[in-house]
Amino acid sequence: ENTVSGTWTHPVTVVGNRAQGPGSSSTNDAISKLTDTAGGGASWGGNQTITVTYRLSGTDIDSEAEAHTRMTMSGGNSVTGYEYDFVPSSHTTIVARWNGTQGSFTVIGDYGNTDPQVDGDIWIYAVTGTNPSISFAATKNSVPLGSVTDATGAGFNTGNPGIGFDANSTDGTV
């Protein structure tokens, strides 16, 4: 679903076979979620795995690219779910929970220094469990980086996977 409205005004665009998030600002991230159901009609389950190939190119390689799990959108004004943030400028990958309204998010954990981050890195992100204990794991180029847990009870148990780009991304791609 690439139709964002209300407070989110910057959808993800596709150029060739790469997604990118142009021209967003502040917390107005470019976001998109999959609307197709898994398994020929079944809804996306609570356990989700996303594989992403990051493309670091152009002039804005410090941009943050995001992989989303259990993502829901409501009228474009509310987005809930989890995101894995690949952040070359800070040499890390973090997990954050979107709480609904634009700008309302909670950082759940940090995988620490994930250098070197290079064009073509393949990341696998997985989310498992239900409230109140939801776990997140990350793997970079077949090397497990560990796991992070959201044990607050504020987690989201359903939703579709998706992608996004942090505000001010102009040409970071996935």
Short mmCIF file of N, CA, C and O in Angstrom, two decimals, residues 50 84 93-95 110-111 114 122-127 135-148:
data_model
loop_
_atom_site.label_atom_id
_atom_site.label_comp_id
_atom_site.label_asym_id
_atom_site.label_seq_id
_atom_site.Cartn_x
_atom_site.Cartn_y
_atom_site.Cartn_z
N ILE A 50 11.95 -10.58 7.02
CA ILE A 50 12.16 -9.71 5.85
C ILE A 50 13.62 -9.81 5.45
O ILE A 50 14.52 -9.72 6.30
N TYR A 84 13.14 -1.70 11.55
CA TYR A 84 14.57 -1.93 11.71
C TYR A 84 15.23 -0.82 10.92
O TYR A 84 15.00 -0.68 9.72
N THR A 93 22.37 -0.52 13.42
CA THR A 93 21.00 -0.87 13.09
C THR A 93 20.23 -0.91 14.40
O THR A 93 20.69 -1.51 15.38
N ILE A 94 19.08 -0.23 14.44
CA ILE A 94 18.27 -0.20 15.65
C ILE A 94 16.88 -0.75 15.36
O ILE A 94 16.48 -0.90 14.20
N VAL A 95 16.13 -1.05 16.41
CA VAL A 95 14.73 -1.45 16.32
C VAL A 95 13.92 -0.38 17.04
O VAL A 95 14.25 0.02 18.16
N ASP A 110 19.37 -1.62 20.11
CA ASP A 110 20.42 -1.27 19.17
C ASP A 110 21.33 -2.49 19.00
O ASP A 110 21.71 -3.11 20.00
N TYR A 111 21.67 -2.81 17.76
CA TYR A 111 22.56 -3.94 17.51
C TYR A 111 24.03 -3.54 17.58
O TYR A 111 24.91 -4.34 17.33
N THR A 114 27.71 -1.96 13.31
CA THR A 114 27.52 -2.98 12.27
C THR A 114 28.38 -2.69 11.04
O THR A 114 28.04 -3.06 9.93
N ILE A 122 23.29 -7.79 2.61
CA ILE A 122 22.01 -8.48 2.73
C ILE A 122 21.69 -8.66 4.20
O ILE A 122 22.47 -9.27 4.94
N TRP A 123 20.56 -8.09 4.61
CA TRP A 123 20.12 -8.16 5.99
C TRP A 123 18.85 -8.99 6.05
O TRP A 123 17.99 -8.90 5.19
N ILE A 124 18.74 -9.78 7.11
CA ILE A 124 17.52 -10.53 7.37
C ILE A 124 17.04 -10.11 8.76
O ILE A 124 17.79 -10.19 9.73
N TYR A 125 15.79 -9.63 8.81
CA TYR A 125 15.20 -9.20 10.06
C TYR A 125 14.02 -10.12 10.38
O TYR A 125 13.23 -10.45 9.50
N ALA A 126 13.88 -10.51 11.63
CA ALA A 126 12.79 -11.40 12.02
C ALA A 126 12.14 -10.90 13.29
O ALA A 126 12.81 -10.40 14.20
N VAL A 127 10.82 -11.03 13.36
CA VAL A 127 10.06 -10.71 14.56
C VAL A 127 9.24 -11.93 14.94
O VAL A 127 8.63 -12.59 14.09
N SER A 135 10.21 -10.50 20.24
CA SER A 135 11.65 -10.52 20.00
C SER A 135 11.98 -10.19 18.56
O SER A 135 11.23 -10.54 17.64
N PHE A 136 13.13 -9.54 18.37
CA PHE A 136 13.60 -9.12 17.06
C PHE A 136 15.02 -9.61 16.88
O PHE A 136 15.86 -9.45 17.77
N ALA A 137 15.31 -10.21 15.73
CA ALA A 137 16.66 -10.69 15.44
C ALA A 137 17.13 -10.08 14.13
O ALA A 137 16.33 -9.81 13.24
N ALA A 138 18.43 -9.87 14.03
CA ALA A 138 19.01 -9.33 12.79
C ALA A 138 20.21 -10.18 12.40
O ALA A 138 20.98 -10.64 13.24
N THR A 139 20.34 -10.39 11.08
CA THR A 139 21.46 -11.10 10.51
C THR A 139 22.00 -10.25 9.37
O THR A 139 21.24 -9.75 8.55
N LYS A 140 23.31 -10.08 9.32
CA LYS A 140 23.95 -9.31 8.24
C LYS A 140 24.89 -10.24 7.49
O LYS A 140 25.82 -10.79 8.08
N ASN A 141 24.64 -10.39 6.18
CA ASN A 141 25.48 -11.25 5.34
C ASN A 141 25.74 -12.59 6.01
O ASN A 141 26.88 -13.04 6.12
N SER A 142 24.69 -13.24 6.49
CA SER A 142 24.69 -14.57 7.12
C SER A 142 25.31 -14.61 8.51
O SER A 142 25.49 -15.69 9.07
N VAL A 143 25.63 -13.47 9.10
CA VAL A 143 26.20 -13.43 10.45
C VAL A 143 25.14 -12.90 11.43
O VAL A 143 24.72 -11.75 11.31
N PRO A 144 24.69 -13.72 12.39
CA PRO A 144 23.70 -13.25 13.36
C PRO A 144 24.26 -12.12 14.22
O PRO A 144 25.41 -12.18 14.67
N LEU A 145 23.44 -11.08 14.44
CA LEU A 145 23.88 -9.93 15.23
C LEU A 145 23.28 -9.92 16.63
O LEU A 145 23.63 -9.08 17.44
N GLY A 146 22.37 -10.84 16.89
CA GLY A 146 21.76 -10.88 18.21
C GLY A 146 20.28 -10.56 18.15
O GLY A 146 19.69 -10.46 17.09
N SER A 147 19.69 -10.40 19.34
CA SER A 147 18.25 -10.11 19.39
C SER A 147 17.96 -9.02 20.40
O SER A 147 18.76 -8.71 21.27
N VAL A 148 16.78 -8.43 20.23
CA VAL A 148 16.28 -7.35 21.07
C VAL A 148 14.85 -7.72 21.42
O VAL A 148 14.15 -8.34 20.63
#
